[in-house]
Amino acid sequence: AGAHLNAAVSLATCPLEQFPWWKFPIFVAMQTSGAFISTGATYALCCDTIWHYSNGTLAAFGPRETASTFATYSTDYLSLSNSFLDQEGAGVMGTALLTTGILDTHNKGVPKGLEPVATALLTFSIAMAVGFNCSCPMNPTQASGPWLFTYTAGWDTEVFRWVEAKG
């Protein structure tokens, strides 16, 4: 359909000469900025509830964490290795499946005009398949924009670290 909603899809189109390399960093910056601004808008809408729920302490992990409102984070019950595999493995696998589905030129079975619907169904299917533990980080800018926002909004560097499961 030509939309560059995912930095991984934008990157995949560069070696195929469907997108110029020089535009790639600009698109990633804009995609990340869009995710940052969208997270800020969500925070502005929900900040009173977040502060009430968290008892005034913004946390990315633990029983009163609120950072997962905006981005994907590991859960307390996953080991560090499974958390890494889930976040990075599912993210890589889901992104690869999404990119392959979008760029597939051999099986053009989607009627013209329904490409966005097919892409939405593909994204939904992948998220349901690999997003059980920690959501589904298929889009690098979808994760990095909210991480940057939560960092600047007061969650501090906690939003950038991996945690070992308890017990």
mmCIF file of N, CA, C and O in Angstrom, residues 71-136:
data_model
loop_
_atom_site.group_PDB
_atom_site.id
_atom_site.type_symbol
_atom_site.label_atom_id
_atom_site.label_comp_id
_atom_site.label_asym_id
_atom_site.label_seq_id
_atom_site.Cartn_x
_atom_site.Cartn_y
_atom_site.Cartn_z
ATOM 1 N N ALA A 71 4.276 1.017 26.416
ATOM 2 C CA ALA A 71 5.252 0.209 25.669
ATOM 3 C C ALA A 71 5.279 -1.210 26.218
ATOM 4 O O ALA A 71 4.656 -1.507 27.229
ATOM 5 N N THR A 72 6.025 -2.083 25.543
ATOM 6 C CA THR A 72 6.145 -3.467 25.984
ATOM 7 C C THR A 72 7.283 -3.612 26.980
ATOM 8 O O THR A 72 8.354 -3.059 26.796
ATOM 9 N N TYR A 73 7.020 -4.355 28.045
ATOM 10 C CA TYR A 73 8.017 -4.655 29.066
ATOM 11 C C TYR A 73 7.860 -6.103 29.469
ATOM 12 O O TYR A 73 6.792 -6.696 29.331
ATOM 13 N N SER A 74 8.919 -6.652 30.008
ATOM 14 C CA SER A 74 8.868 -8.026 30.486
ATOM 15 C C SER A 74 7.935 -8.121 31.685
ATOM 16 O O SER A 74 7.685 -7.136 32.376
ATOM 17 N N THR A 75 7.461 -9.319 31.934
ATOM 18 C CA THR A 75 6.624 -9.552 33.108
ATOM 19 C C THR A 75 7.469 -10.160 34.225
ATOM 20 O O THR A 75 8.537 -10.718 33.983
ATOM 21 N N ASP A 76 6.996 -10.053 35.451
ATOM 22 C CA ASP A 76 7.752 -10.524 36.612
ATOM 23 C C ASP A 76 7.975 -12.028 36.622
ATOM 24 O O ASP A 76 8.939 -12.511 37.181
ATOM 25 N N TYR A 77 7.074 -12.794 36.019
ATOM 26 C CA TYR A 77 7.176 -14.249 36.111
ATOM 27 C C TYR A 77 8.087 -14.873 35.049
ATOM 28 O O TYR A 77 8.350 -16.062 35.090
ATOM 29 N N LEU A 78 8.566 -14.103 34.089
ATOM 30 C CA LEU A 78 9.459 -14.650 33.069
ATOM 31 C C LEU A 78 10.914 -14.555 33.507
ATOM 32 O O LEU A 78 11.321 -13.568 34.109
ATOM 33 N N SER A 79 11.692 -15.581 33.186
ATOM 34 C CA SER A 79 13.120 -15.521 33.457
ATOM 35 C C SER A 79 13.751 -14.504 32.513
ATOM 36 O O SER A 79 13.153 -14.105 31.508
ATOM 37 N N LEU A 80 14.974 -14.102 32.807
ATOM 38 C CA LEU A 80 15.666 -13.132 31.970
ATOM 39 C C LEU A 80 15.841 -13.672 30.552
ATOM 40 O O LEU A 80 15.600 -12.968 29.574
ATOM 41 N N SER A 81 16.203 -14.958 30.435
ATOM 42 C CA SER A 81 16.403 -15.540 29.100
ATOM 43 C C SER A 81 15.083 -15.622 28.325
ATOM 44 O O SER A 81 15.033 -15.303 27.138
ATOM 45 N N ASN A 82 13.998 -16.049 28.976
ATOM 46 C CA ASN A 82 12.705 -16.112 28.287
ATOM 47 C C ASN A 82 12.165 -14.727 27.966
ATOM 48 O O ASN A 82 11.525 -14.523 26.937
ATOM 49 N N SER A 83 12.434 -13.780 28.850
ATOM 50 C CA SER A 83 12.007 -12.410 28.593
ATOM 51 C C SER A 83 12.724 -11.861 27.361
ATOM 52 O O SER A 83 12.103 -11.255 26.489
ATOM 53 N N PHE A 84 14.022 -12.093 27.278
ATOM 54 C CA PHE A 84 14.787 -11.635 26.112
ATOM 55 C C PHE A 84 14.278 -12.310 24.846
ATOM 56 O O PHE A 84 14.053 -11.665 23.826
ATOM 57 N N LEU A 85 14.060 -13.625 24.906
ATOM 58 C CA LEU A 85 13.567 -14.362 23.751
ATOM 59 C C LEU A 85 12.186 -13.857 23.347
ATOM 60 O O LEU A 85 11.904 -13.670 22.162
ATOM 61 N N ASP A 86 11.332 -13.607 24.328
ATOM 62 C CA ASP A 86 9.985 -13.124 24.017
ATOM 63 C C ASP A 86 10.031 -11.733 23.401
ATOM 64 O O ASP A 86 9.425 -11.493 22.369
ATOM 65 N N GLN A 87 10.745 -10.821 24.027
ATOM 66 C CA GLN A 87 10.796 -9.448 23.540
ATOM 67 C C GLN A 87 11.560 -9.353 22.218
ATOM 68 O O GLN A 87 11.097 -8.731 21.282
ATOM 69 N N GLU A 88 12.727 -9.961 22.164
ATOM 70 C CA GLU A 88 13.545 -9.861 20.955
ATOM 71 C C GLU A 88 13.167 -10.928 19.929
ATOM 72 O O GLU A 88 13.025 -10.640 18.757
ATOM 73 N N GLY A 89 12.983 -12.162 20.373
ATOM 74 C CA GLY A 89 12.653 -13.248 19.447
ATOM 75 C C GLY A 89 11.298 -13.066 18.791
ATOM 76 O O GLY A 89 11.153 -13.133 17.577
ATOM 77 N N ALA A 90 10.274 -12.796 19.615
ATOM 78 C CA ALA A 90 8.933 -12.574 19.067
ATOM 79 C C ALA A 90 8.914 -11.306 18.238
ATOM 80 O O ALA A 90 8.254 -11.238 17.201
ATOM 81 N N GLY A 91 9.654 -10.308 18.686
ATOM 82 C CA GLY A 91 9.732 -9.062 17.925
ATOM 83 C C GLY A 91 10.370 -9.283 16.564
ATOM 84 O O GLY A 91 9.853 -8.825 15.543
ATOM 85 N N VAL A 92 11.476 -10.014 16.537
ATOM 86 C CA VAL A 92 12.158 -10.302 15.268
ATOM 87 C C VAL A 92 11.297 -11.204 14.398
ATOM 88 O O VAL A 92 11.103 -10.949 13.206
ATOM 89 N N MET A 93 10.747 -12.265 14.998
ATOM 90 C CA MET A 93 9.921 -13.201 14.237
ATOM 91 C C MET A 93 8.651 -12.519 13.727
ATOM 92 O O MET A 93 8.288 -12.644 12.552
ATOM 93 N N GLY A 94 7.975 -11.794 14.596
ATOM 94 C CA GLY A 94 6.751 -11.102 14.192
ATOM 95 C C GLY A 94 7.022 -10.060 13.118
ATOM 96 O O GLY A 94 6.262 -9.943 12.147
ATOM 97 N N THR A 95 8.118 -9.321 13.271
ATOM 98 C CA THR A 95 8.478 -8.313 12.280
ATOM 99 C C THR A 95 8.816 -8.960 10.949
ATOM 100 O O THR A 95 8.432 -8.457 9.886
ATOM 101 N N ALA A 96 9.539 -10.077 10.994
ATOM 102 C CA ALA A 96 9.884 -10.790 9.755
ATOM 103 C C ALA A 96 8.622 -11.284 9.046
ATOM 104 O O ALA A 96 8.496 -11.162 7.822
ATOM 105 N N LEU A 97 7.685 -11.836 9.800
ATOM 106 C CA LEU A 97 6.433 -12.306 9.199
ATOM 107 C C LEU A 97 5.634 -11.148 8.609
ATOM 108 O O LEU A 97 5.094 -11.248 7.500
ATOM 109 N N LEU A 98 5.569 -10.044 9.345
ATOM 110 C CA LEU A 98 4.841 -8.876 8.861
ATOM 111 C C LEU A 98 5.481 -8.327 7.591
ATOM 112 O O LEU A 98 4.790 -8.056 6.601
ATOM 113 N N THR A 99 6.791 -8.167 7.598
ATOM 114 C CA THR A 99 7.496 -7.633 6.437
ATOM 115 C C THR A 99 7.341 -8.550 5.232
ATOM 116 O O THR A 99 7.080 -8.082 4.116
ATOM 117 N N THR A 100 7.458 -9.850 5.448
ATOM 118 C CA THR A 100 7.277 -10.806 4.352
ATOM 119 C C THR A 100 5.863 -10.717 3.795
ATOM 120 O O THR A 100 5.659 -10.708 2.579
ATOM 121 N N GLY A 101 4.873 -10.646 4.669
ATOM 122 C CA GLY A 101 3.486 -10.542 4.219
ATOM 123 C C GLY A 101 3.211 -9.277 3.434
ATOM 124 O O GLY A 101 2.492 -9.290 2.432
ATOM 125 N N ILE A 102 3.805 -8.173 3.875
ATOM 126 C CA ILE A 102 3.586 -6.898 3.190
ATOM 127 C C ILE A 102 4.302 -6.859 1.843
ATOM 128 O O ILE A 102 3.760 -6.366 0.853
ATOM 129 N N LEU A 103 5.526 -7.380 1.805
ATOM 130 C CA LEU A 103 6.337 -7.269 0.593
ATOM 131 C C LEU A 103 6.193 -8.447 -0.364
ATOM 132 O O LEU A 103 6.843 -8.468 -1.408
ATOM 133 N N ASP A 104 5.363 -9.411 -0.023
ATOM 134 C CA ASP A 104 5.191 -10.594 -0.875
ATOM 135 C C ASP A 104 4.667 -10.182 -2.251
ATOM 136 O O ASP A 104 3.581 -9.627 -2.376
ATOM 137 N N THR A 105 5.460 -10.458 -3.270
ATOM 138 C CA THR A 105 5.059 -10.095 -4.635
ATOM 139 C C THR A 105 4.646 -11.311 -5.450
ATOM 140 O O THR A 105 4.196 -11.169 -6.580
ATOM 141 N N HIS A 106 4.807 -12.492 -4.889
ATOM 142 C CA HIS A 106 4.506 -13.708 -5.639
ATOM 143 C C HIS A 106 3.063 -14.178 -5.474
ATOM 144 O O HIS A 106 2.553 -14.917 -6.295
ATOM 145 N N ASN A 107 2.420 -13.790 -4.407
ATOM 146 C CA ASN A 107 1.074 -14.261 -4.119
ATOM 147 C C ASN A 107 0.123 -13.079 -3.969
ATOM 148 O O ASN A 107 -0.388 -12.819 -2.900
ATOM 149 N N LYS A 108 -0.107 -12.360 -5.001
ATOM 150 C CA LYS A 108 -0.979 -11.188 -4.948
ATOM 151 C C LYS A 108 -2.445 -11.611 -4.973
ATOM 152 O O LYS A 108 -3.132 -11.460 -5.969
ATOM 153 N N GLY A 109 -2.918 -12.127 -3.842
ATOM 154 C CA GLY A 109 -4.297 -12.566 -3.771
ATOM 155 C C GLY A 109 -5.234 -11.548 -3.147
ATOM 156 O O GLY A 109 -6.427 -11.775 -3.046
ATOM 157 N N VAL A 110 -4.694 -10.397 -2.715
ATOM 158 C CA VAL A 110 -5.513 -9.382 -2.067
ATOM 159 C C VAL A 110 -6.064 -8.442 -3.131
ATOM 160 O O VAL A 110 -5.309 -7.872 -3.912
ATOM 161 N N PRO A 111 -7.375 -8.289 -3.188
ATOM 162 C CA PRO A 111 -7.957 -7.375 -4.175
ATOM 163 C C PRO A 111 -7.484 -5.938 -3.960
ATOM 164 O O PRO A 111 -7.272 -5.509 -2.823
ATOM 165 N N LYS A 112 -7.323 -5.221 -5.038
ATOM 166 C CA LYS A 112 -6.867 -3.833 -4.976
ATOM 167 C C LYS A 112 -7.804 -3.015 -4.084
ATOM 168 O O LYS A 112 -9.014 -3.108 -4.183
ATOM 169 N N GLY A 113 -7.208 -2.242 -3.204
ATOM 170 C CA GLY A 113 -7.963 -1.423 -2.273
ATOM 171 C C GLY A 113 -8.134 -2.063 -0.905
ATOM 172 O O GLY A 113 -8.443 -1.381 0.066
ATOM 173 N N LEU A 114 -7.939 -3.380 -0.816
ATOM 174 C CA LEU A 114 -8.081 -4.062 0.471
ATOM 175 C C LEU A 114 -6.731 -4.362 1.127
ATOM 176 O O LEU A 114 -6.688 -5.074 2.125
ATOM 177 N N GLU A 115 -5.642 -3.817 0.585
ATOM 178 C CA GLU A 115 -4.317 -4.047 1.155
ATOM 179 C C GLU A 115 -4.232 -3.613 2.618
ATOM 180 O O GLU A 115 -3.682 -4.348 3.446
ATOM 181 N N PRO A 116 -4.795 -2.451 2.996
ATOM 182 C CA PRO A 116 -4.749 -2.071 4.415
ATOM 183 C C PRO A 116 -5.497 -3.046 5.323
ATOM 184 O O PRO A 116 -5.058 -3.330 6.431
ATOM 185 N N VAL A 117 -6.605 -3.569 4.854
ATOM 186 C CA VAL A 117 -7.370 -4.535 5.644
ATOM 187 C C VAL A 117 -6.559 -5.819 5.813
ATOM 188 O O VAL A 117 -6.476 -6.378 6.915
ATOM 189 N N ALA A 118 -5.936 -6.277 4.733
ATOM 190 C CA ALA A 118 -5.113 -7.486 4.796
ATOM 191 C C ALA A 118 -3.931 -7.281 5.740
ATOM 192 O O ALA A 118 -3.582 -8.171 6.527
ATOM 193 N N THR A 119 -3.311 -6.104 5.677
ATOM 194 C CA THR A 119 -2.181 -5.804 6.564
ATOM 195 C C THR A 119 -2.642 -5.765 8.022
ATOM 196 O O THR A 119 -1.957 -6.281 8.906
ATOM 197 N N ALA A 120 -3.800 -5.190 8.280
ATOM 198 C CA ALA A 120 -4.334 -5.147 9.646
ATOM 199 C C ALA A 120 -4.631 -6.557 10.159
ATOM 200 O O ALA A 120 -4.316 -6.881 11.307
ATOM 201 N N LEU A 121 -5.219 -7.396 9.322
ATOM 202 C CA LEU A 121 -5.500 -8.782 9.729
ATOM 203 C C LEU A 121 -4.209 -9.563 9.965
ATOM 204 O O LEU A 121 -4.123 -10.355 10.905
ATOM 205 N N LEU A 122 -3.213 -9.333 9.124
ATOM 206 C CA LEU A 122 -1.913 -9.984 9.309
ATOM 207 C C LEU A 122 -1.281 -9.531 10.619
ATOM 208 O O LEU A 122 -0.809 -10.359 11.411
ATOM 209 N N THR A 123 -1.293 -8.234 10.893
ATOM 210 C CA THR A 123 -0.723 -7.700 12.140
ATOM 211 C C THR A 123 -1.459 -8.260 13.348
ATOM 212 O O THR A 123 -0.835 -8.691 14.327
ATOM 213 N N PHE A 124 -2.772 -8.294 13.288
ATOM 214 C CA PHE A 124 -3.576 -8.848 14.380
ATOM 215 C C PHE A 124 -3.248 -10.325 14.605
ATOM 216 O O PHE A 124 -3.062 -10.759 15.746
ATOM 217 N N SER A 125 -3.151 -11.089 13.543
ATOM 218 C CA SER A 125 -2.849 -12.522 13.652
ATOM 219 C C SER A 125 -1.483 -12.765 14.274
ATOM 220 O O SER A 125 -1.327 -13.632 15.137
ATOM 221 N N ILE A 126 -0.493 -11.995 13.841
ATOM 222 C CA ILE A 126 0.852 -12.146 14.404
ATOM 223 C C ILE A 126 0.853 -11.773 15.879
ATOM 224 O O ILE A 126 1.443 -12.476 16.710
ATOM 225 N N ALA A 127 0.195 -10.678 16.223
ATOM 226 C CA ALA A 127 0.141 -10.252 17.626
ATOM 227 C C ALA A 127 -0.528 -11.304 18.502
ATOM 228 O O ALA A 127 -0.083 -11.574 19.617
ATOM 229 N N MET A 128 -1.580 -11.928 18.014
ATOM 230 C CA MET A 128 -2.252 -12.982 18.777
ATOM 231 C C MET A 128 -1.371 -14.222 18.907
ATOM 232 O O MET A 128 -1.410 -14.916 19.917
ATOM 233 N N ALA A 129 -0.554 -14.491 17.903
ATOM 234 C CA ALA A 129 0.288 -15.686 17.915
ATOM 235 C C ALA A 129 1.516 -15.541 18.817
ATOM 236 O O ALA A 129 1.894 -16.484 19.497
ATOM 237 N N VAL A 130 2.142 -14.369 18.828
ATOM 238 C CA VAL A 130 3.407 -14.244 19.553
ATOM 239 C C VAL A 130 3.384 -13.188 20.655
ATOM 240 O O VAL A 130 4.407 -12.934 21.274
ATOM 241 N N GLY A 131 2.255 -12.597 20.951
ATOM 242 C CA GLY A 131 2.214 -11.508 21.913
ATOM 243 C C GLY A 131 1.704 -11.860 23.289
ATOM 244 O O GLY A 131 1.345 -10.976 24.057
ATOM 245 N N PHE A 132 1.685 -13.126 23.654
ATOM 246 C CA PHE A 132 1.061 -13.548 24.907
ATOM 247 C C PHE A 132 1.784 -13.034 26.158
ATOM 248 O O PHE A 132 1.168 -12.486 27.059
ATOM 249 N N ASN A 133 3.091 -13.220 26.236
ATOM 250 C CA ASN A 133 3.819 -12.899 27.467
ATOM 251 C C ASN A 133 3.987 -11.415 27.733
ATOM 252 O O ASN A 133 3.760 -10.944 28.845
ATOM 253 N N CYS A 134 4.425 -10.696 26.741
ATOM 254 C CA CYS A 134 4.830 -9.298 26.980
ATOM 255 C C CYS A 134 4.306 -8.347 25.923
ATOM 256 O O CYS A 134 4.939 -7.338 25.629
ATOM 257 N N SER A 135 3.199 -8.655 25.329
ATOM 258 C CA SER A 135 2.677 -7.885 24.214
ATOM 259 C C SER A 135 3.477 -8.245 22.976
ATOM 260 O O SER A 135 4.082 -9.292 22.928
ATOM 261 N N CYS A 136 3.487 -7.435 21.997
ATOM 262 C CA CYS A 136 4.130 -7.837 20.744
ATOM 263 C C CYS A 136 4.931 -6.681 20.146
ATOM 264 O O CYS A 136 4.375 -5.839 19.447
#
